[in-house]
mmCIF file of C-alpha atoms in Angstrom:
data_model
loop_
_atom_site.group_PDB
_atom_site.id
_atom_site.type_symbol
_atom_site.label_atom_id
_atom_site.label_comp_id
_atom_site.label_asym_id
_atom_site.label_seq_id
_atom_site.Cartn_x
_atom_site.Cartn_y
_atom_site.Cartn_z
ATOM 1 C CA ILE A 133 -0.049 0.111 -0.467
ATOM 2 C CA GLU A 134 2.725 2.122 0.377
ATOM 3 C CA ASN A 135 3.720 2.492 -2.805
ATOM 4 C CA TYR A 136 0.355 3.432 -4.246
ATOM 5 C CA ALA A 137 -1.167 6.656 -4.527
ATOM 6 C CA ALA A 138 -5.156 7.234 -3.242
ATOM 7 C CA THR A 139 -7.808 7.273 -5.217
ATOM 8 C CA PRO A 140 -11.075 8.542 -5.302
ATOM 9 C CA SER A 141 -14.042 6.919 -3.985
ATOM 10 C CA THR A 142 -16.850 6.325 -7.169
ATOM 11 C CA ILE A 143 -19.100 9.042 -5.047
ATOM 12 C CA GLY A 144 -16.475 12.138 -5.219
ATOM 13 C CA PRO A 145 -17.470 13.457 -8.648
ATOM 14 C CA LYS A 146 -21.548 13.165 -7.586
ATOM 15 C CA CYS A 147 -21.151 14.939 -4.856
ATOM 16 C CA VAL A 148 -19.757 17.334 -6.689
ATOM 17 C CA LEU A 149 -22.404 17.428 -8.802
ATOM 18 C CA TRP A 150 -24.972 17.694 -5.830
ATOM 19 C CA TRP A 151 -22.754 20.483 -4.512
ATOM 20 C CA ALA A 152 -23.017 22.149 -8.214
ATOM 21 C CA ALA A 153 -26.576 21.308 -8.313
ATOM 22 C CA ARG A 154 -27.647 22.468 -4.200
ATOM 23 C CA HIS A 155 -25.511 25.894 -4.653
ATOM 24 C CA ARG A 156 -26.053 26.619 -8.271
ATOM 25 C CA PHE A 157 -22.348 26.326 -8.841
ATOM 26 C CA THR A 158 -20.739 25.167 -12.633
ATOM 27 C CA VAL A 159 -18.874 22.238 -13.048
ATOM 28 C CA GLY A 160 -15.754 22.250 -14.549
ATOM 29 C CA ILE A 161 -12.815 19.643 -15.479
ATOM 30 C CA LEU A 162 -9.429 19.758 -15.966
ATOM 31 C CA ASP A 163 -6.573 18.101 -17.192
ATOM 32 C CA ILE A 164 -3.320 18.459 -15.230
ATOM 33 C CA SER A 165 -0.688 18.039 -18.232
ATOM 34 C CA ASN A 166 2.703 15.841 -17.607
ATOM 35 C CA ALA A 167 1.651 15.722 -13.294
ATOM 36 C CA PHE A 168 4.407 13.821 -12.736
ATOM 37 C CA VAL A 169 7.056 16.057 -13.323
ATOM 38 C CA HIS A 170 5.821 18.281 -11.171
ATOM 39 C CA ALA A 171 6.785 16.058 -8.196
ATOM 40 C CA THR A 172 10.399 15.828 -6.530
ATOM 41 C CA LEU A 173 11.435 12.224 -5.917
ATOM 42 C CA PRO A 174 12.511 11.784 -2.448
ATOM 43 C CA PRO A 175 16.073 11.968 -1.287
ATOM 44 C CA ASP A 176 15.433 8.023 0.160
ATOM 45 C CA GLU A 177 13.591 7.083 -3.651
ATOM 46 C CA PRO A 178 16.402 4.356 -5.379
ATOM 47 C CA ALA A 179 18.160 6.127 -8.298
ATOM 48 C CA VAL A 180 16.655 6.025 -11.629
ATOM 49 C CA TRP A 181 18.375 6.351 -14.223
ATOM 50 C CA LEU A 182 17.886 7.125 -18.295
ATOM 51 C CA LEU A 183 19.313 7.681 -21.156
ATOM 52 C CA PRO A 184 19.140 11.413 -22.685
ATOM 53 C CA PRO A 185 17.071 12.218 -25.651
ATOM 54 C CA ALA A 186 18.250 10.867 -29.065
ATOM 55 C CA ASN A 187 19.414 14.201 -30.343
ATOM 56 C CA VAL A 188 21.807 14.684 -26.986
ATOM 57 C CA ARG A 189 23.284 11.249 -27.108
ATOM 58 C CA GLY A 190 26.366 10.266 -28.964
ATOM 59 C CA ALA A 191 26.613 8.284 -32.011
ATOM 60 C CA ALA A 192 25.533 4.468 -31.667
ATOM 61 C CA GLY A 193 27.732 2.151 -30.068
ATOM 62 C CA THR A 194 29.796 4.595 -28.463
ATOM 63 C CA VAL A 195 29.744 5.249 -24.835
ATOM 64 C CA GLY A 196 27.824 8.187 -23.599
ATOM 65 C CA GLU A 197 26.172 9.496 -20.439
ATOM 66 C CA VAL A 198 22.791 8.763 -18.386
ATOM 67 C CA TRP A 199 20.979 11.179 -16.396
ATOM 68 C CA ARG A 200 19.546 10.911 -12.717
ATOM 69 C CA ALA A 201 15.714 11.723 -12.322
ATOM 70 C CA LYS A 202 15.349 14.465 -9.702
ATOM 71 C CA ASN A 203 11.350 14.564 -10.593
ATOM 72 C CA ALA A 204 8.954 12.085 -10.471
ATOM 73 C CA ILE A 205 8.261 10.405 -14.222
ATOM 74 C CA GLN A 206 5.726 8.790 -16.032
ATOM 75 C CA GLY A 207 5.885 4.831 -15.575
ATOM 76 C CA LEU A 208 7.409 4.828 -12.153
ATOM 77 C CA GLN A 209 5.325 3.053 -9.731
ATOM 78 C CA LYS A 210 5.458 5.605 -7.257
ATOM 79 C CA SER A 211 5.190 8.392 -9.186
ATOM 80 C CA PRO A 212 1.343 8.908 -8.645
ATOM 81 C CA LYS A 213 1.864 8.888 -4.421
ATOM 82 C CA TYR A 214 4.382 11.610 -4.988
ATOM 83 C CA PHE A 215 2.520 13.787 -7.297
ATOM 84 C CA GLN A 216 -0.713 13.744 -5.322
ATOM 85 C CA GLN A 217 1.897 14.347 -2.247
ATOM 86 C CA TRP A 218 3.074 17.124 -3.319
ATOM 87 C CA PHE A 219 -0.068 18.530 -5.084
ATOM 88 C CA ALA A 220 -1.885 18.255 -1.583
ATOM 89 C CA ALA A 221 0.560 20.104 0.179
ATOM 90 C CA ARG A 222 0.364 23.087 -2.671
ATOM 91 C CA LEU A 223 -3.676 22.882 -2.655
ATOM 92 C CA LEU A 224 -3.315 23.303 1.320
ATOM 93 C CA GLN A 225 -1.260 26.762 0.401
ATOM 94 C CA VAL A 226 -3.533 27.840 -2.143
ATOM 95 C CA GLY A 227 -6.620 27.253 1.290
ATOM 96 C CA PHE A 228 -7.809 23.976 0.334
ATOM 97 C CA ARG A 229 -8.645 21.123 3.145
ATOM 98 C CA GLY A 230 -8.503 17.542 2.302
ATOM 99 C CA LEU A 231 -11.719 16.036 3.445
ATOM 100 C CA VAL A 232 -11.570 13.255 5.699
ATOM 101 C CA SER A 233 -13.837 11.116 4.357
ATOM 102 C CA ASP A 234 -11.989 11.124 1.019
ATOM 103 C CA PRO A 235 -8.260 11.422 0.445
ATOM 104 C CA GLN A 236 -8.911 13.088 -3.263
ATOM 105 C CA MET A 237 -11.799 15.451 -2.631
ATOM 106 C CA TYR A 238 -10.443 19.002 -1.241
ATOM 107 C CA PHE A 239 -12.634 21.885 0.067
ATOM 108 C CA ARG A 240 -11.604 25.562 -0.527
ATOM 109 C CA PRO A 241 -14.046 27.593 2.500
ATOM 110 C CA ALA A 242 -12.589 30.755 1.310
ATOM 111 C CA ASP A 243 -15.064 30.804 -2.077
ATOM 112 C CA GLY A 244 -17.017 27.007 -1.580
ATOM 113 C CA THR A 245 -15.382 25.426 -4.079
ATOM 114 C CA LEU A 246 -15.175 21.419 -4.043
ATOM 115 C CA LEU A 247 -12.806 19.357 -6.212
ATOM 116 C CA ALA A 248 -12.267 15.684 -6.549
ATOM 117 C CA ILE A 249 -9.082 14.574 -7.675
ATOM 118 C CA HIS A 250 -8.014 11.392 -9.881
ATOM 119 C CA VAL A 251 -3.978 11.459 -10.219
ATOM 120 C CA ASP A 252 -4.561 13.981 -12.992
ATOM 121 C CA ASP A 253 -7.571 14.303 -13.514
ATOM 122 C CA ILE A 254 -9.912 17.053 -11.667
ATOM 123 C CA MET A 255 -13.976 17.967 -11.408
ATOM 124 C CA LEU A 256 -14.255 20.725 -9.389
ATOM 125 C CA ALA A 257 -18.129 22.682 -8.411
ATOM 126 C CA ALA A 258 -17.490 26.264 -8.021
ATOM 127 C CA ASN A 259 -19.579 29.850 -8.167
ATOM 128 C CA PRO A 260 -19.897 30.785 -11.671
ATOM 129 C CA ASP A 261 -18.327 34.340 -10.815
ATOM 130 C CA LYS A 262 -15.207 32.553 -9.252
ATOM 131 C CA ILE A 263 -14.653 29.317 -11.540
ATOM 132 C CA GLU A 264 -12.256 31.658 -13.436
ATOM 133 C CA ASP A 265 -10.316 32.316 -10.736
ATOM 134 C CA VAL A 266 -9.961 29.261 -9.141
ATOM 135 C CA TYR A 267 -8.797 27.791 -12.660
ATOM 136 C CA GLU A 268 -5.959 30.798 -12.714
ATOM 137 C CA VAL A 269 -4.941 29.340 -8.690
ATOM 138 C CA LEU A 270 -4.579 25.839 -9.792
ATOM 139 C CA LYS A 271 -3.117 26.925 -13.208
ATOM 140 C CA SER A 272 -0.219 28.600 -10.912
ATOM 141 C CA ILE A 273 0.573 25.255 -9.077
ATOM 142 C CA VAL A 274 0.493 23.011 -12.230
ATOM 143 C CA THR A 275 0.116 23.005 -16.292
ATOM 144 C CA LEU A 276 -3.156 22.699 -16.937
ATOM 145 C CA LYS A 277 -5.002 22.086 -20.444
ATOM 146 C CA PRO A 278 -8.086 24.528 -20.813
ATOM 147 C CA LEU A 279 -11.070 24.453 -18.636
ATOM 148 C CA VAL A 280 -14.317 22.690 -20.147
ATOM 149 C CA LYS A 281 -17.598 23.520 -18.222
ATOM 150 C CA LEU A 282 -20.055 20.590 -17.611
ATOM 151 C CA GLU A 283 -22.977 22.000 -19.662
ATOM 152 C CA GLN A 284 -25.487 20.563 -22.351
ATOM 153 C CA GLU A 285 -22.552 18.811 -24.665
ATOM 154 C CA TRP A 286 -21.115 15.597 -23.247
ATOM 155 C CA VAL A 287 -18.012 15.756 -21.711
ATOM 156 C CA ARG A 288 -15.570 12.654 -20.736
ATOM 157 C CA PHE A 289 -13.712 12.529 -17.178
ATOM 158 C CA LEU A 290 -12.164 9.203 -16.081
ATOM 159 C CA GLY A 291 -13.717 6.921 -18.894
ATOM 160 C CA PHE A 292 -17.187 8.411 -18.506
ATOM 161 C CA GLU A 293 -19.491 10.908 -20.449
ATOM 162 C CA TRP A 294 -20.883 13.418 -18.312
ATOM 163 C CA ARG A 295 -23.005 16.686 -19.450
ATOM 164 C CA ARG A 296 -25.693 19.108 -16.873
ATOM 165 C CA LEU A 297 -29.531 19.172 -18.501
ATOM 166 C CA ASP A 298 -29.786 22.192 -15.983
ATOM 167 C CA ASN A 299 -28.813 23.715 -12.961
ATOM 168 C CA ASP A 300 -30.127 20.388 -11.014
ATOM 169 C CA HIS A 301 -30.050 17.855 -13.553
ATOM 170 C CA PHE A 302 -26.951 15.836 -14.846
ATOM 171 C CA GLU A 303 -26.637 12.588 -16.740
ATOM 172 C CA ILE A 304 -23.366 10.498 -16.971
#
């Protein structure tokens, strides 16, 4: 268990939808680009050695250099855990609190924003007047793809299609 990241409960995103309906909040879907490289590897982690990119390496058959990874990388078993710990600490700095009931849900009391996070995918419910501000705050922490608002058109999140029919009704 110490090697793996926590995963959100299946109810987490549905709680975000409920929160949005209850408060007339906007639901947004976010995707973090290259999530793992944001997190540094702990000093006690065994060294991970990488070949440099092909355009930096010497000719085939020659002895060259290898690079030691300083950050978590795709394919490393513990990378999701390291990123999760790193991201949780950054969320705390910008006013989010982790929920006791679900380690991958965060609430920010200042504006009522609720997040459900699964590794590099985020579903959030935020005040319509504040959702762009929340996006910018999160974008200051990690590299994000553009915000997609859950509206009439179907949106893919965690392998499912989601959409909002009206203020009180969603379809999955």
